[in-house]
Amino acid sequence: MSDAPRFDWQSALARLDKARRALEQGLAPAAEELEAIYRERAQRLAQGGADEPEIEAAGLLTVFRIDAFRYALPGSSVAGVLSGAKLAFVPGADPALMGVVQVRGEIRPVYNLLIHLQAQGSPPSGGPIILVNADRIQVGIAVTEVEEIRPFLKDIPTAAPESGAVSWVTEDFVHVLNPRALWRKRH
């Protein structure tokens, strides 16, 4: 037989049990510690963040691209984005109408925004579709890509360029659309 020391199973089991208890305690803070965390969060929320813009003072823009053109819609008018939706062709329809799509059991028209704005180009078929709420209707806009959702301050001037469909232009030349004016002509 060998003179090597024998493995101490009792000591190993004790160390494993101690590690298990430490993990359990680390994952679930003590009641006093949890109460202190909640109290601190409540105080922070009650004070409000002076350096952060208030939700009422800021909004969101959904920025998208159709061919080389960049546009944006106010986040409040965007109901969602569909990816991989199949369009059904509508024979004899307006050329701006690319087709219709079923959304939660309801049929929505999907438009080529560039034709609607009298610009050249067309979004690729099978690309994303932005669902837009405008005056009690919901329509889809076929786009090449949804680039980003970003904040903007609501005190930006709303001086419209030549087209009533464009509310204003951002510093990086994104045309922010007015959904109400955009679809007023069509419906």
Short mmCIF file of C-alpha atoms in Angstrom, two decimals:
data_model
loop_
_atom_site.label_atom_id
_atom_site.label_comp_id
_atom_site.label_asym_id
_atom_site.label_seq_id
_atom_site.Cartn_x
_atom_site.Cartn_y
_atom_site.Cartn_z
CA MET A 1 0.00 0.00 0.00
CA SER A 2 1.03 3.57 -0.46
CA ASP A 3 1.96 6.11 2.19
CA ALA A 4 0.07 8.90 0.33
CA PRO A 5 -2.42 10.82 2.47
CA ARG A 6 -6.01 9.79 2.00
CA PHE A 7 -8.51 12.24 0.52
CA ASP A 8 -10.63 13.88 3.23
CA TRP A 9 -14.19 13.52 1.94
CA GLN A 10 -15.74 15.08 5.03
CA SER A 11 -13.72 18.25 4.59
CA ALA A 12 -14.57 18.42 0.87
CA LEU A 13 -18.30 18.00 1.55
CA ALA A 14 -18.14 20.70 4.24
CA ARG A 15 -16.45 23.12 1.81
CA LEU A 16 -19.06 22.36 -0.90
CA ASP A 17 -21.90 22.92 1.58
CA LYS A 18 -20.35 26.22 2.70
CA ALA A 19 -20.00 27.34 -0.97
CA ARG A 20 -23.64 26.35 -1.67
CA ARG A 21 -24.89 28.41 1.27
CA ALA A 22 -22.79 31.42 0.22
CA LEU A 23 -24.23 31.22 -3.32
CA GLU A 24 -27.80 30.98 -2.04
CA GLN A 25 -27.27 33.99 0.21
CA GLY A 26 -25.59 35.91 -2.61
CA LEU A 27 -28.48 35.27 -4.99
CA ALA A 28 -31.19 36.23 -2.52
CA PRO A 29 -30.35 39.34 -0.47
CA ALA A 30 -31.45 39.50 3.13
CA ALA A 31 -34.79 41.15 3.85
CA GLU A 32 -33.13 44.24 5.38
CA GLU A 33 -30.81 44.60 2.40
CA LEU A 34 -33.70 44.25 -0.04
CA GLU A 35 -35.71 46.88 1.84
CA ALA A 36 -32.74 49.29 1.67
CA ILE A 37 -32.43 48.74 -2.09
CA TYR A 38 -36.15 49.45 -2.62
CA ARG A 39 -36.00 52.56 -0.42
CA GLU A 40 -33.03 53.94 -2.39
CA ARG A 41 -34.79 53.29 -5.73
CA ALA A 42 -37.96 54.97 -4.51
CA GLN A 43 -36.03 58.06 -3.38
CA ARG A 44 -34.17 58.24 -6.71
CA LEU A 45 -37.41 57.98 -8.69
CA ALA A 46 -39.14 60.56 -6.48
CA GLN A 47 -36.33 63.07 -7.09
CA GLY A 48 -36.36 62.58 -10.85
CA GLY A 49 -33.30 62.94 -13.03
CA ALA A 50 -32.51 66.61 -13.66
CA ASP A 51 -29.79 65.71 -16.18
CA GLU A 52 -32.03 63.33 -18.14
CA PRO A 53 -34.73 64.66 -20.48
CA GLU A 54 -38.23 64.11 -19.20
CA ILE A 55 -40.38 61.69 -21.14
CA GLU A 56 -42.90 64.49 -21.76
CA ALA A 57 -40.15 66.76 -23.13
CA ALA A 58 -38.68 64.23 -25.51
CA GLY A 59 -40.04 61.90 -28.16
CA LEU A 60 -38.77 59.24 -30.48
CA LEU A 61 -38.19 59.11 -34.21
CA THR A 62 -38.26 55.91 -36.21
CA VAL A 63 -35.65 56.50 -38.92
CA PHE A 64 -35.86 54.38 -42.08
CA ARG A 65 -34.50 54.22 -45.58
CA ILE A 66 -36.20 53.63 -48.92
CA ASP A 67 -33.54 53.24 -51.60
CA ALA A 68 -31.16 56.18 -50.99
CA PHE A 69 -33.82 58.35 -49.30
CA ARG A 70 -33.90 58.69 -45.50
CA TYR A 71 -37.14 59.48 -43.69
CA ALA A 72 -38.46 59.38 -40.14
CA LEU A 73 -41.81 59.11 -38.45
CA PRO A 74 -42.71 60.24 -34.93
CA GLY A 75 -42.59 57.20 -32.67
CA SER A 76 -46.12 57.93 -31.48
CA SER A 77 -47.45 57.23 -34.97
CA VAL A 78 -45.61 53.91 -35.48
CA ALA A 79 -47.69 50.89 -34.49
CA GLY A 80 -45.00 48.34 -35.31
CA VAL A 81 -42.65 46.89 -37.89
CA LEU A 82 -43.39 43.71 -39.83
CA SER A 83 -40.55 41.60 -41.12
CA GLY A 84 -41.03 38.92 -43.74
CA ALA A 85 -44.72 39.68 -44.30
CA LYS A 86 -46.21 38.53 -47.60
CA LEU A 87 -47.95 41.16 -49.66
CA ALA A 88 -51.05 40.31 -51.67
CA PHE A 89 -51.23 42.12 -55.01
CA VAL A 90 -54.38 44.19 -55.66
CA PRO A 91 -55.28 44.27 -59.37
CA GLY A 92 -56.22 47.68 -60.78
CA ALA A 93 -55.04 49.52 -57.65
CA ASP A 94 -53.31 52.88 -57.49
CA PRO A 95 -49.61 52.47 -58.48
CA ALA A 96 -48.56 53.70 -55.02
CA LEU A 97 -50.37 50.72 -53.45
CA MET A 98 -47.91 47.83 -53.41
CA GLY A 99 -50.49 45.42 -51.99
CA VAL A 100 -52.20 44.46 -48.78
CA VAL A 101 -51.01 42.54 -45.76
CA GLN A 102 -52.84 40.76 -42.98
CA VAL A 103 -52.06 42.08 -39.51
CA ARG A 104 -53.70 40.34 -36.54
CA GLY A 105 -56.65 39.27 -38.69
CA GLU A 106 -57.16 42.67 -40.36
CA ILE A 107 -56.16 43.77 -43.86
CA ARG A 108 -53.85 46.80 -44.15
CA PRO A 109 -52.80 48.60 -47.35
CA VAL A 110 -49.04 48.84 -47.95
CA TYR A 111 -47.74 51.80 -49.94
CA ASN A 112 -44.63 52.73 -51.84
CA LEU A 113 -43.96 56.00 -50.08
CA LEU A 114 -41.69 57.28 -52.85
CA ILE A 115 -44.51 57.19 -55.42
CA HIS A 116 -46.79 58.79 -52.87
CA LEU A 117 -44.24 61.61 -52.42
CA GLN A 118 -43.66 61.79 -56.19
CA ALA A 119 -40.03 60.65 -55.92
CA GLN A 120 -38.22 58.06 -58.03
CA GLY A 121 -37.46 54.58 -56.72
CA SER A 122 -39.06 51.65 -55.03
CA PRO A 123 -38.47 49.63 -51.88
CA PRO A 124 -37.45 46.01 -52.42
CA SER A 125 -40.20 43.44 -52.17
CA GLY A 126 -39.95 41.37 -49.02
CA GLY A 127 -38.39 44.18 -46.97
CA PRO A 128 -39.70 45.49 -43.66
CA ILE A 129 -43.10 47.17 -43.45
CA ILE A 130 -43.68 49.99 -40.96
CA LEU A 131 -47.26 50.15 -39.68
CA VAL A 132 -48.33 53.77 -39.30
CA ASN A 133 -51.34 55.17 -37.42
CA ALA A 134 -52.84 58.24 -39.05
CA ASP A 135 -56.32 59.66 -38.48
CA ARG A 136 -58.03 56.47 -37.31
CA ILE A 137 -56.47 54.36 -40.08
CA GLN A 138 -53.45 52.12 -40.08
CA VAL A 139 -51.37 51.74 -43.23
CA GLY A 140 -48.10 50.06 -44.06
CA ILE A 141 -45.04 51.65 -45.65
CA ALA A 142 -42.67 49.28 -47.45
CA VAL A 143 -39.08 50.25 -46.63
CA THR A 144 -35.58 49.08 -47.48
CA GLU A 145 -34.36 49.21 -43.89
CA VAL A 146 -35.34 50.51 -40.47
CA GLU A 147 -32.13 52.26 -39.40
CA GLU A 148 -32.78 53.34 -35.83
CA ILE A 149 -35.13 54.65 -33.21
CA ARG A 150 -33.71 57.81 -31.69
CA PRO A 151 -34.83 60.59 -29.36
CA PHE A 152 -35.62 64.16 -30.37
CA LEU A 153 -36.69 67.20 -28.42
CA LYS A 154 -40.22 68.39 -29.05
CA ASP A 155 -39.23 72.05 -29.20
CA ILE A 156 -37.78 71.55 -32.70
CA PRO A 157 -39.46 73.98 -35.12
CA THR A 158 -42.16 72.43 -37.25
CA ALA A 159 -41.69 74.67 -40.28
CA ALA A 160 -42.65 72.45 -43.18
CA PRO A 161 -40.71 72.43 -46.43
CA GLU A 162 -42.56 72.55 -49.78
CA SER A 163 -44.47 69.32 -49.12
CA GLY A 164 -47.09 69.28 -46.37
CA ALA A 165 -46.18 65.64 -45.81
CA VAL A 166 -42.77 66.64 -44.43
CA SER A 167 -42.92 68.33 -41.02
CA TRP A 168 -39.24 69.21 -40.69
CA VAL A 169 -35.73 68.06 -41.55
CA THR A 170 -33.19 66.89 -38.97
CA GLU A 171 -29.58 68.10 -38.77
CA ASP A 172 -28.48 64.98 -40.65
CA PHE A 173 -31.04 65.63 -43.42
CA VAL A 174 -33.66 63.06 -42.44
CA HIS A 175 -37.12 64.18 -43.60
CA VAL A 176 -39.55 63.79 -40.70
CA LEU A 177 -42.97 62.96 -42.09
CA ASN A 178 -46.36 64.12 -40.86
CA PRO A 179 -48.55 60.97 -41.01
CA ARG A 180 -51.81 62.92 -40.92
CA ALA A 181 -50.89 65.10 -43.91
CA LEU A 182 -49.27 62.18 -45.69
CA TRP A 183 -52.39 60.03 -45.82
CA ARG A 184 -55.02 62.79 -45.91
CA LYS A 185 -54.86 62.82 -49.71
CA ARG A 186 -55.40 59.07 -50.05
CA HIS A 187 -58.23 58.38 -47.60
#
